[in-house]
Amino acid sequence: MAQRYVISGGRLIDPANGVDRVADLAISEGKVVAIDRLPRGFKTASRIDAGGHWVLPGLVDLRARVRPSQAEQTLVSVSELQAAVAGGVTTVVAAPEDGVLMDSSAAAHRLQQLSNDMGLCRVIPQGALTRQLAGTQLSEMAALQRAGCELMGNGRVPVGSQMMRNALDYAANFDLPVVVHCEVPGLAQGCIHEGATSLRLGLTGIPTAAEEAAVGRDLALARLTGAQVHFAGLSSADAVQLLSAAKKGGLPVTADVAIHHLLLSDEDITGFDANYHCRPPLRASSDRAALCKAVRNSVIEVICSDHSPKLGDSELLPFAETEPGIASVEILLLSLIHI
Amino acid sequence: MTTDALYQSHQQIQYDHRDELHHLLTTEGLRRETCERIFALTDSLTETSAVRKLPVLRGKTIVLLFFEPSTRTRTTFEIAANRLSADVTVVNLATSATSKGESLVDTIETLQAMQADMFVVRHAQSGAAHLIARHVAPHVSVVNAGDGCHAHPTQALLDGYTIRQHKGQVEGLRIAIVGDLLHSRVARSQIHVLKTLGAAQINLVGPKNLVPTEFEALGTRVYHDLDDGLQGVDVIMGLRMQRERMAGGVLPSDREYFRYYGLTEERLKVAAPDAIIMHPGPVNRGVEIDSALLDSDRSVILDQVTNGIAVRMSAISLVLSRSWSVET
């Protein structure tokens, strides 16, 4: 891209500065230098006609899986970052998981280095809360923080109550936000929301109580430790209610929801279509309505893609045996418009 | 009757563009006239029972794919296909390729090379038959012989046929299904068949662990008390109680289950005087049903077994006769 260029005729939407109108943007050395009127003597090497398009600040996706498929032996997949950029997402936060443990500063550096080299999209590592995500020993959170991890979490791996208490206490020392996944594993043996649809399809359900119980515990621990807890991927009205009450009581917690939980419900699962298999599962339409309302009322502050492309031949297996996950970063913004 | 998107998707996959039955995967979405056609065919088969073998499906190949062990269902399908003069192959996959990491669809593609016209499938996962039906060549039909906890359509059709045989019709009857509804593919299929055939009331009876209230969304009534659930019913359908449920901590013991939910002559006093007893088998005597009741005049369990062959013959020939009409 040329050093200097103009994006002209697009609808400029910049909520932070309260801008929403058709405007020209002058860019120099990768920075916006003027809106509407070009600076005196600004010579443009090129002009991008954005008529009929939106011009937005790069989107930040708080939760997207950018891990490679088994074939690629790196920490970050080029194709997932390309998908992110195609969807207008310029920063993603990658949660630790098996294979991308993110429990050492070396690993955190390497992830950032690799994604910088790809030159597509910034990747911020979420540091592992416990070593190897095993839930038995705390990770060196302060070192991870220095290595660029702006928040901590244990991915989708559950953490025992005492360990979570220790981790939250410790994270609070460094003002590190801790991301928690909300599922009591013993109650979550199924693959679909427990309700009329799970009964009709004969698939084992996951009750919303699995989420409610986990949110309840971590709200109590947030209160006890004073840590800044972020609840990831809420799916149920019951959990929203708990969160809302805690926030009204002044607890400084935050939460996000995946785009598909705002758009879809278990009623959309027809013909055992494994594309709808995700975790937490798509809930009842009443849950979906409660989540949309929670976003409008800022009980939930963040919408993320929870982008999670399926690996391998998951279309060739029965529903319960497929890997959960929906690939959505590319359509995040597009989908939002439909809500 | 729920005729939402899920219902319609079941209908769509089972009927072809000319509205003829192409696959038999679930009784949800099955049209009443299809059920009645199967029953009428069964009538004609039982009338001509002197003829042991019919030349209807000569030259057709039916592959029975059993990913899960089964004796009764597999045998009746095998006899049914043989009596229709089809070439029958039984592939027992319970311990075979798929447990070695081959995907279900890969297995099907390999087996399709056998030039099969129909797969009869049993699998431990709900939705397996749907998955196979989506992947087979267009001229191949799939009949579900039981998928996970989801569906067992031929069992439910033979149950409907047996009720019709003893009561004249299903329309207007009050029917109780008793036992482990949650894990029963038979019960789910029965509910849809009975609703479609116009049953007046379907009571689902059992402990809350095994009969969740959400079943009422299917147009049934849920009872956790046996006396309430059996009140005035014309038909009582027992279900097999899996012993694993006790070990898995869902129920305390056989003894306690039998005491509160076991079917006995005494408990049946609240039902209609001429109520019949059914069971898909195999029966756990003294767990879900009392031995004496099982051997009494009320029991039509052996008729179910006999009808199983004729109803499966009808279902198979209905599905496969469709492909003849495609050729001609």
XYZ file of C-alpha atoms in Angstrom:
667
model
C 0.000 0.000 0.000
C 1.199 3.446 -0.881
C 2.498 5.721 1.868
C -0.277 8.220 1.302
C -3.780 7.549 0.084
C -7.368 8.648 0.345
C -10.448 6.534 1.086
C -13.250 8.500 -0.520
C -17.016 8.461 -0.596
C -17.555 5.802 2.090
C -19.921 5.997 5.045
C -17.580 6.688 7.928
C -18.805 5.092 11.157
C -16.714 5.844 14.233
C -18.778 5.459 17.407
C -15.942 6.564 19.697
C -15.909 9.991 18.048
C -19.628 10.104 17.338
C -19.151 10.116 13.563
C -21.615 8.569 11.125
C -21.637 10.260 7.720
C -20.184 10.069 4.241
C -16.637 11.401 4.432
C -13.198 11.148 2.872
C -10.253 9.907 4.913
C -6.652 10.886 4.299
C -4.102 8.291 5.389
C -0.403 8.854 5.760
C 2.158 6.352 7.044
C -0.645 4.089 8.209
C -2.398 6.798 10.241
C -5.544 8.826 9.617
C -4.323 12.410 9.197
C -7.529 14.112 8.100
C -11.232 13.678 7.621
C -13.094 15.426 4.760
C -10.588 18.136 3.908
C -7.190 17.006 2.769
C -4.216 18.651 4.459
C -2.523 21.340 2.392
C -0.017 19.821 0.047
C -1.276 16.249 0.594
C -0.303 14.416 -2.573
C -2.109 11.159 -3.000
C -0.463 8.254 -4.649
C -3.801 6.485 -4.824
C -7.456 6.868 -4.099
C -9.746 4.080 -2.923
C -13.350 4.564 -3.973
C -15.433 3.424 -1.012
C -18.791 4.596 -2.390
C -21.565 2.339 -1.076
C -19.275 0.893 1.584
C -18.780 1.383 5.276
C -15.501 2.661 6.622
C -14.934 1.550 10.233
C -12.192 1.372 12.794
C -10.767 -2.169 12.863
C -12.941 -4.431 15.014
C -11.624 -6.188 18.109
C -12.800 -9.762 18.633
C -12.461 -10.789 22.246
C -12.665 -14.496 21.490
C -11.673 -16.262 18.311
C -9.815 -19.477 17.733
C -6.993 -18.843 15.311
C -5.221 -22.126 15.929
C -4.040 -24.057 12.906
C -5.565 -27.252 11.598
C -3.472 -30.360 12.205
C -1.743 -29.955 8.846
C -0.188 -26.597 9.709
C 2.366 -26.923 12.467
C 2.379 -23.342 13.746
C 0.562 -21.545 16.534
C -1.509 -19.321 14.272
C -3.340 -20.164 11.086
C -2.956 -17.775 8.163
C -6.389 -18.675 6.835
C -8.124 -17.856 10.130
C -6.406 -14.456 10.275
C -7.407 -13.874 6.649
C -10.979 -14.694 7.596
C -10.769 -12.196 10.463
C -9.468 -9.418 8.253
C -12.077 -10.198 5.602
C -14.673 -9.632 8.330
C -13.179 -6.285 9.352
C -11.556 -7.696 12.488
C -8.040 -6.359 12.990
C -7.395 -7.558 16.550
C -8.278 -10.925 18.034
C -7.719 -12.334 21.492
C -6.659 -15.980 21.390
C -7.549 -18.074 24.419
C -5.167 -20.772 25.603
C -6.048 -24.343 24.647
C -4.492 -27.697 24.094
C -1.588 -27.218 21.686
C -1.552 -23.435 22.248
C -1.060 -23.493 26.014
C 0.208 -19.917 26.474
C 1.544 -20.645 29.928
C 5.024 -19.164 29.431
C 6.246 -15.772 28.307
C 8.201 -17.476 25.521
C 5.000 -18.943 24.104
C 3.241 -15.584 24.384
C 6.086 -13.821 22.581
C 6.152 -16.455 19.880
C 2.426 -16.179 19.152
C 2.669 -12.402 18.790
C 5.815 -12.635 16.690
C 4.279 -15.166 14.345
C 1.091 -13.186 13.834
C 3.055 -9.930 13.367
C 5.080 -11.621 10.647
C 1.892 -12.612 8.850
C 0.970 -8.939 8.733
C -2.779 -9.553 8.726
C -4.295 -9.057 12.117
C -3.027 -8.360 15.600
C -3.271 -11.351 17.938
C -3.315 -10.736 21.681
C -2.608 -13.850 23.711
C -4.779 -14.629 26.697
C -2.382 -16.041 29.268
C -2.987 -19.411 30.852
C -4.345 -19.118 34.377
C -2.714 -22.364 35.445
C 0.330 -24.237 34.177
C -0.506 -26.433 31.213
C -4.113 -25.493 31.962
C -4.010 -28.410 34.373
C -5.601 -26.482 37.224
C -3.036 -27.583 39.794
C -0.409 -24.834 39.771
C -0.690 -21.108 39.045
C 1.028 -19.792 35.956
C 3.540 -16.944 36.225
C 0.893 -14.345 35.558
C 3.084 -11.299 36.043
C 5.623 -12.605 33.549
C 2.833 -13.375 31.108
C 1.477 -9.861 31.578
C 4.885 -8.404 30.710
C 4.950 -10.668 27.663
C 1.796 -9.082 26.286
C -1.006 -11.120 27.843
C -3.551 -8.494 28.804
C -5.900 -10.957 30.383
C -5.788 -14.450 31.881
C -7.988 -17.475 31.539
C -7.980 -21.235 31.613
C -9.632 -21.669 28.238
C -12.450 -24.161 28.347
C -10.662 -26.313 30.892
C -12.534 -26.218 34.205
C -10.740 -25.004 37.348
C -11.540 -26.345 40.825
C -13.053 -23.936 43.351
C -10.049 -23.537 45.666
C -7.699 -23.144 42.710
C -9.962 -20.526 41.161
C -9.990 -18.637 44.422
C -6.182 -18.670 44.555
C -5.914 -17.621 40.921
C -8.325 -14.718 41.331
C -6.586 -13.526 44.493
C -3.247 -13.646 42.720
C -4.446 -12.017 39.475
C -5.906 -9.153 41.521
C -2.368 -8.232 42.663
C -1.539 -7.249 39.090
C -4.954 -5.906 38.084
C -5.191 -8.709 35.561
C -8.705 -9.451 34.336
C -9.563 -13.142 34.478
C -11.796 -14.706 31.832
C -13.955 -17.561 33.106
C -15.908 -20.124 31.112
C -19.233 -20.919 32.616
C -19.933 -24.609 32.742
C -20.004 -27.082 35.602
C -18.514 -30.119 33.873
C -20.510 -32.725 35.775
C -23.749 -31.179 34.547
C -22.605 -30.753 30.970
C -22.378 -34.266 29.563
C -24.544 -33.549 26.530
C -24.188 -31.882 23.141
C -27.323 -29.722 22.835
C -29.522 -27.528 25.035
C -31.665 -29.596 27.375
C -35.265 -28.953 26.406
C -37.986 -29.966 23.990
C -35.591 -30.170 21.021
C -33.078 -32.416 22.809
C -35.948 -34.689 23.800
C -37.267 -34.868 20.244
C -33.872 -35.584 18.745
C -32.902 -38.065 21.439
C -29.659 -36.179 22.070
C -28.328 -35.730 25.590
C -29.008 -32.201 26.786
C -26.972 -29.708 28.801
C -29.249 -27.896 31.262
C -28.890 -24.133 31.687
C -28.230 -24.988 35.343
C -24.721 -26.073 34.247
C -24.034 -22.441 33.332
C -26.002 -20.865 36.155
C -24.120 -22.875 38.794
C -20.734 -21.922 37.318
C -21.653 -18.224 37.091
C -22.933 -18.342 40.662
C -19.671 -19.752 41.973
C -17.469 -17.304 40.121
C -19.606 -14.318 41.103
C -19.143 -15.355 44.719
C -15.388 -15.706 44.188
C -15.217 -12.321 42.440
C -16.885 -10.792 45.480
C -14.544 -12.641 47.828
C -11.302 -11.817 46.025
C -12.019 -8.433 44.455
C -10.633 -9.719 41.156
C -11.862 -8.398 37.853
C -13.768 -11.359 36.434
C -15.008 -11.549 32.856
C -17.677 -14.145 32.055
C -17.148 -15.618 28.610
C -19.854 -16.821 26.273
C -23.039 -16.597 28.297
C -25.917 -18.515 26.760
C -28.818 -18.513 29.182
C -31.409 -16.178 30.680
C -30.718 -17.623 34.134
C -27.039 -16.659 33.984
C -27.915 -13.182 32.702
C -30.235 -12.698 35.645
C -27.528 -13.634 38.148
C -25.040 -11.353 36.438
C -27.480 -8.476 36.258
C -28.254 -8.725 39.976
C -24.550 -8.841 40.852
C -23.845 -5.779 38.732
C -26.695 -3.863 40.326
C -25.053 -4.708 43.624
C -21.914 -2.959 42.405
C -19.709 -5.915 41.557
C -17.305 -4.815 38.793
C -17.671 -7.865 36.539
C -18.057 -7.973 32.753
C -19.388 -10.484 30.248
C -19.534 -11.381 26.594
C -21.835 -13.335 24.334
C -21.086 -15.155 21.098
C -22.807 -13.798 18.009
C -24.537 -17.117 17.293
C -26.290 -17.065 20.652
C -27.863 -13.741 19.680
C -28.978 -15.053 16.298
C -29.942 -18.684 16.722
C -31.763 -20.979 19.115
C -32.119 -24.741 19.478
C -35.213 -24.529 17.279
C -32.869 -23.906 14.355
C -31.260 -27.333 14.749
C -33.006 -29.415 12.110
C -32.051 -32.700 10.516
C -29.168 -33.281 12.968
C -27.139 -30.582 11.184
C -23.792 -30.619 13.010
C -23.059 -27.056 11.859
C -25.239 -26.003 14.779
C -23.235 -28.039 17.288
C -21.513 -25.517 19.565
C -20.513 -25.069 23.200
C -22.288 -23.741 25.148
C -25.161 -25.064 23.056
C -27.727 -22.915 21.262
C -30.397 -22.343 23.902
C -34.155 -21.768 23.846
C -35.552 -18.751 22.006
C -36.413 -17.216 25.387
C -32.708 -17.385 26.287
C -31.813 -15.755 22.988
C -34.260 -12.923 23.692
C -32.812 -12.434 27.196
C -29.275 -12.241 25.783
C -30.285 -9.629 23.188
C -31.922 -7.597 25.928
C -28.826 -7.923 28.123
C -26.702 -6.506 25.302
C -29.094 -3.577 24.858
C -29.028 -2.900 28.615
C -25.228 -3.285 28.804
C -25.490 -6.152 31.267
C -23.382 -7.865 28.607
C -20.761 -5.444 27.268
C -19.122 -7.443 24.512
C -20.251 -9.391 21.461
C -17.595 -11.688 20.097
C -17.466 -14.203 17.281
C -16.340 -17.178 19.360
C -14.969 -18.212 15.976
C -14.189 -21.896 16.139
C -13.681 -23.663 12.829
C -14.221 -27.402 12.946
C -11.150 -29.459 12.287
C -11.182 -32.559 10.141
C -14.163 -34.360 8.676
C -16.778 -33.453 11.206
C -19.538 -33.599 8.581
C -18.939 -37.313 8.314
C -19.852 -38.131 11.902
C -23.112 -38.282 13.868
C -24.012 -35.009 15.648
C -22.795 -35.907 19.149
C -19.428 -37.112 17.843
C -18.645 -33.930 15.898
C -16.444 -31.251 17.371
C -18.457 -28.284 18.668
C -17.807 -24.892 17.117
C -19.057 -22.388 14.564
C -16.758 -20.495 12.175
C -18.050 -16.950 12.382
C -15.346 -14.263 12.499
C -15.803 -13.487 8.813
C -19.516 -12.807 9.240
C -19.426 -11.212 12.707
C -20.305 -7.698 11.627
C -22.619 -8.839 8.856
C -24.569 -10.967 11.339
C -24.769 -8.154 13.870
C -26.666 -6.028 11.404
C -29.401 -8.652 11.327
C -30.081 -8.587 15.059
C -49.228 -31.825 16.480
C -46.033 -29.798 16.189
C -45.401 -29.003 12.542
C -42.452 -26.658 13.006
C -39.161 -26.495 11.100
C -37.852 -29.693 12.698
C -41.012 -31.598 11.763
C -40.805 -30.319 8.211
C -37.128 -31.223 7.904
C -37.968 -34.793 8.930
C -40.693 -34.858 6.300
C -38.436 -33.386 3.638
C -35.669 -35.912 4.012
C -38.020 -38.905 4.055
C -40.205 -38.138 1.035
C -38.959 -37.666 -2.515
C -40.003 -34.948 -4.954
C -43.080 -36.989 -5.916
C -44.090 -37.268 -2.269
C -43.292 -40.949 -2.072
C -41.476 -42.466 0.886
C -37.779 -42.639 0.016
C -36.248 -43.195 3.453
C -37.885 -44.369 6.669
C -35.890 -42.607 9.392
C -38.390 -41.441 11.988
C -42.128 -41.460 12.510
C -42.015 -37.706 13.087
C -43.126 -36.156 9.818
C -44.546 -39.446 8.538
C -47.925 -38.874 6.875
C -51.019 -40.633 8.121
C -51.687 -42.082 4.676
C -48.189 -43.602 4.667
C -48.854 -45.359 7.986
C -52.215 -46.557 6.726
C -50.728 -47.803 3.487
C -48.194 -49.826 5.454
C -51.010 -51.233 7.607
C -53.111 -52.145 4.538
C -50.117 -53.869 2.944
C -49.542 -55.730 6.203
C -53.196 -56.853 6.199
C -52.787 -58.316 2.737
C -49.551 -60.034 3.757
C -51.040 -61.624 6.869
C -54.044 -62.820 4.803
C -51.742 -64.566 2.364
C -49.546 -66.024 5.078
C -49.779 -69.391 3.339
C -47.425 -67.954 0.716
C -44.075 -68.100 2.456
C -42.111 -66.214 -0.103
C -43.147 -63.364 -2.418
C -41.190 -62.492 -5.557
C -41.664 -58.745 -5.037
C -38.051 -57.684 -4.513
C -36.232 -60.229 -6.656
C -32.916 -58.757 -7.815
C -32.847 -56.105 -5.068
C -30.011 -56.033 -2.555
C -30.650 -55.067 1.047
C -27.700 -54.558 3.380
C -28.372 -54.716 7.111
C -25.815 -52.494 8.811
C -25.698 -53.124 12.516
C -23.282 -50.860 14.359
C -24.858 -51.968 17.618
C -25.630 -55.541 18.673
C -29.215 -56.657 18.127
C -30.866 -60.041 17.824
C -34.588 -59.457 17.572
C -34.683 -56.493 15.220
C -31.920 -57.837 12.983
C -33.561 -61.245 12.694
C -37.002 -59.859 11.850
C -35.551 -57.536 9.208
C -33.601 -60.433 7.758
C -36.653 -62.694 7.601
C -38.773 -59.870 6.154
C -36.277 -59.123 3.382
C -35.867 -62.832 2.604
C -39.618 -63.361 2.317
C -39.700 -60.567 -0.232
C -37.012 -62.450 -2.219
C -34.397 -59.715 -1.857
C -30.716 -60.582 -1.582
C -29.815 -59.869 2.025
C -26.392 -59.237 3.499
C -25.845 -58.672 7.177
C -22.846 -56.537 8.070
C -22.083 -56.575 11.751
C -20.090 -53.442 12.480
C -20.506 -53.408 16.240
C -16.829 -54.154 16.674
C -15.528 -53.426 13.201
C -14.107 -50.597 11.055
C -15.754 -47.602 12.750
C -14.174 -48.490 16.058
C -10.827 -48.271 14.261
C -11.311 -44.590 13.556
C -12.995 -44.777 10.163
C -15.771 -42.216 9.885
C -19.345 -43.404 9.517
C -19.667 -41.873 6.070
C -16.456 -43.516 4.827
C -17.841 -46.880 5.907
C -21.060 -46.201 4.001
C -19.212 -45.197 0.870
C -17.248 -48.423 0.937
C -20.386 -50.481 1.430
C -22.254 -48.628 -1.269
C -19.873 -50.197 -3.749
C -21.758 -53.432 -2.989
C -24.552 -52.107 -5.226
C -27.043 -52.034 -2.396
C -30.565 -50.734 -3.007
C -31.294 -50.287 0.664
C -29.424 -49.937 3.914
C -31.165 -50.977 7.113
C -29.177 -49.235 9.822
C -28.838 -49.544 13.563
C -26.398 -47.243 15.347
C -25.771 -46.125 18.924
C -25.771 -42.417 18.001
C -28.925 -40.382 17.486
C -29.037 -39.017 13.950
C -26.796 -41.690 12.401
C -29.512 -42.840 9.990
C -30.156 -39.221 8.926
C -26.449 -38.742 8.298
C -26.298 -41.875 6.153
C -29.440 -40.905 4.227
C -27.857 -37.542 3.373
C -24.750 -39.224 1.969
C -26.017 -42.253 0.012
C -26.521 -42.159 -3.759
C -29.971 -40.874 -4.774
C -31.331 -44.300 -5.748
C -30.396 -45.872 -2.382
C -32.917 -45.924 0.465
C -32.240 -45.991 4.183
C -34.442 -47.607 6.822
C -33.659 -46.739 10.417
C -33.594 -49.807 12.654
C -32.824 -47.713 15.735
C -30.519 -44.698 16.217
C -29.364 -43.846 19.729
C -32.240 -42.525 21.809
C -33.869 -40.953 18.776
C -36.077 -43.231 16.708
C -37.112 -46.783 15.923
C -39.837 -46.252 13.344
C -40.591 -49.854 12.323
C -41.078 -50.857 15.971
C -43.551 -48.007 16.461
C -45.397 -48.909 13.245
C -45.754 -52.525 14.317
C -47.012 -51.333 17.686
C -49.581 -49.141 15.944
C -50.577 -52.087 13.769
C -50.959 -54.376 16.797
C -53.161 -51.814 18.569
C -55.298 -51.525 15.429
C -55.557 -55.329 15.287
C -56.867 -55.546 18.839
C -58.833 -52.318 19.133
C -60.012 -51.765 15.562
C -58.300 -48.384 15.304
C -55.923 -46.062 17.154
C -58.140 -43.027 16.680
C -59.777 -41.943 19.923
C -57.850 -44.321 22.189
C -56.205 -43.398 25.461
C -52.715 -44.830 25.669
C -50.103 -44.915 28.431
C -46.388 -45.420 27.804
C -44.636 -46.435 31.012
C -40.954 -46.505 31.930
C -37.693 -44.959 30.786
C -38.974 -42.505 28.187
C -35.828 -40.388 28.298
C -33.566 -43.036 26.807
C -36.154 -44.750 24.620
C -36.067 -44.451 20.833
C -39.092 -46.756 20.747
C -41.193 -44.424 22.882
C -40.306 -41.334 20.829
C -41.365 -43.093 17.653
C -44.528 -44.427 19.289
C -45.584 -40.940 20.372
C -45.388 -39.601 16.803
C -47.191 -42.580 15.250
C -49.953 -42.512 17.830
C -50.432 -38.742 17.466
C -50.552 -39.076 13.685
C -53.122 -41.868 13.898
C -55.343 -39.735 16.111
C -54.935 -41.174 19.620
C -57.138 -39.176 22.001
C -54.604 -39.031 24.805
C -51.033 -40.177 25.327
C -49.864 -40.463 28.931
C -46.163 -40.774 29.639
C -45.591 -42.355 33.030
C -42.454 -42.819 35.100
C -40.143 -41.174 37.629
C -39.145 -37.579 36.893
C -35.544 -38.663 36.145
C -36.766 -40.701 33.202
C -39.853 -38.757 32.100
C -39.008 -35.036 31.878
C -41.988 -32.670 31.795
C -40.710 -31.154 28.523
C -42.199 -34.216 26.781
C -45.519 -32.389 27.043
C -44.321 -30.198 24.163
C -44.996 -33.253 21.984
C -48.688 -33.130 22.841
C -48.533 -35.715 25.616
C -49.354 -35.672 29.313
C -46.616 -36.487 31.791
C -47.402 -38.377 35.018
C -44.998 -39.306 37.782
C -47.609 -41.375 39.560
C -48.610 -44.705 37.997
C -52.231 -44.675 39.224
C -52.825 -41.237 37.716
C -51.183 -42.201 34.453
C -53.103 -45.459 33.994
C -56.517 -43.992 34.791
C -58.983 -45.228 32.149
C -56.416 -46.054 29.470
C -57.145 -48.576 26.698
C -53.547 -49.509 25.947
C -50.478 -49.755 28.192
C -47.097 -49.861 26.544
C -44.241 -50.896 28.811
C -40.625 -50.082 27.992
C -37.513 -52.032 28.780
C -35.723 -50.732 31.857
C -31.998 -50.670 31.206
C -30.188 -52.094 34.214
C -27.384 -49.551 33.663
C -29.722 -46.849 34.959
C -29.531 -48.303 38.458
C -25.746 -48.577 38.388
C -25.491 -45.056 36.936
C -27.226 -43.559 39.947
C -30.429 -42.543 38.146
C -32.600 -44.944 40.142
C -31.918 -46.659 43.452
C -32.888 -50.268 42.690
C -34.991 -52.682 40.612
C -37.042 -53.431 43.694
C -37.995 -49.843 44.404
C -38.745 -49.175 40.739
C -41.052 -52.193 40.510
C -42.859 -51.193 43.673
C -43.771 -47.742 42.329
C -43.859 -48.178 38.564
C -43.986 -51.936 37.895
C -47.028 -53.091 35.915
C -49.124 -55.647 37.809
C -52.715 -56.894 37.547
C -53.427 -54.940 40.745
C -52.125 -51.617 39.401
C -54.093 -52.110 36.181
C -57.424 -51.934 38.012
C -57.650 -48.205 37.276
C -57.265 -48.799 33.517
C -60.120 -49.678 31.164
C -61.368 -53.239 31.859
C -60.284 -54.441 28.419
C -56.931 -52.629 28.403
C -54.147 -54.460 26.575
C -50.486 -54.684 27.584
C -47.647 -54.223 25.121
C -43.850 -54.305 25.348
C -41.181 -54.000 22.653
C -39.074 -56.694 24.328
C -36.884 -58.102 25.625
C -38.758 -57.996 28.933
C -37.196 -57.812 32.394
C -39.729 -59.888 34.310
C -40.323 -58.453 37.750
C -38.677 -55.114 36.959
C -41.013 -53.250 34.629
C -43.754 -55.861 34.444
C -45.053 -58.692 36.596
C -44.591 -62.218 35.249
C -48.257 -63.167 35.743
C -49.448 -60.104 33.813
C -47.015 -60.848 31.032
C -48.534 -64.293 30.562
C -52.154 -63.120 30.962
C -54.815 -62.591 28.277
C -54.194 -58.853 28.347
C -50.701 -59.301 26.961
C -50.344 -58.949 23.170
C -46.564 -59.086 23.221
C -46.283 -62.200 21.047
C -48.574 -60.596 18.442
C -46.134 -57.680 18.339
C -43.309 -60.074 17.511
C -45.339 -61.799 14.775
C -46.500 -58.496 13.292
C -42.922 -57.277 13.353
C -42.058 -59.366 10.320
C -45.121 -58.439 8.241
C -44.918 -54.712 9.067
C -41.214 -54.657 8.149
C -42.000 -56.458 4.883
C -44.551 -53.748 4.113
C -42.263 -50.883 5.036
C -39.368 -52.271 3.001
C -41.518 -52.965 -0.058
C -43.220 -49.562 0.139
C -39.854 -47.800 0.166
C -38.335 -49.986 -2.547
C -41.381 -50.024 -4.831
C -40.807 -46.304 -5.165
C -37.506 -46.978 -6.882
C -39.191 -49.270 -9.409
C -41.461 -46.423 -10.394
C -38.389 -44.248 -10.871
C -37.018 -46.771 -13.362
C -40.212 -47.352 -15.346
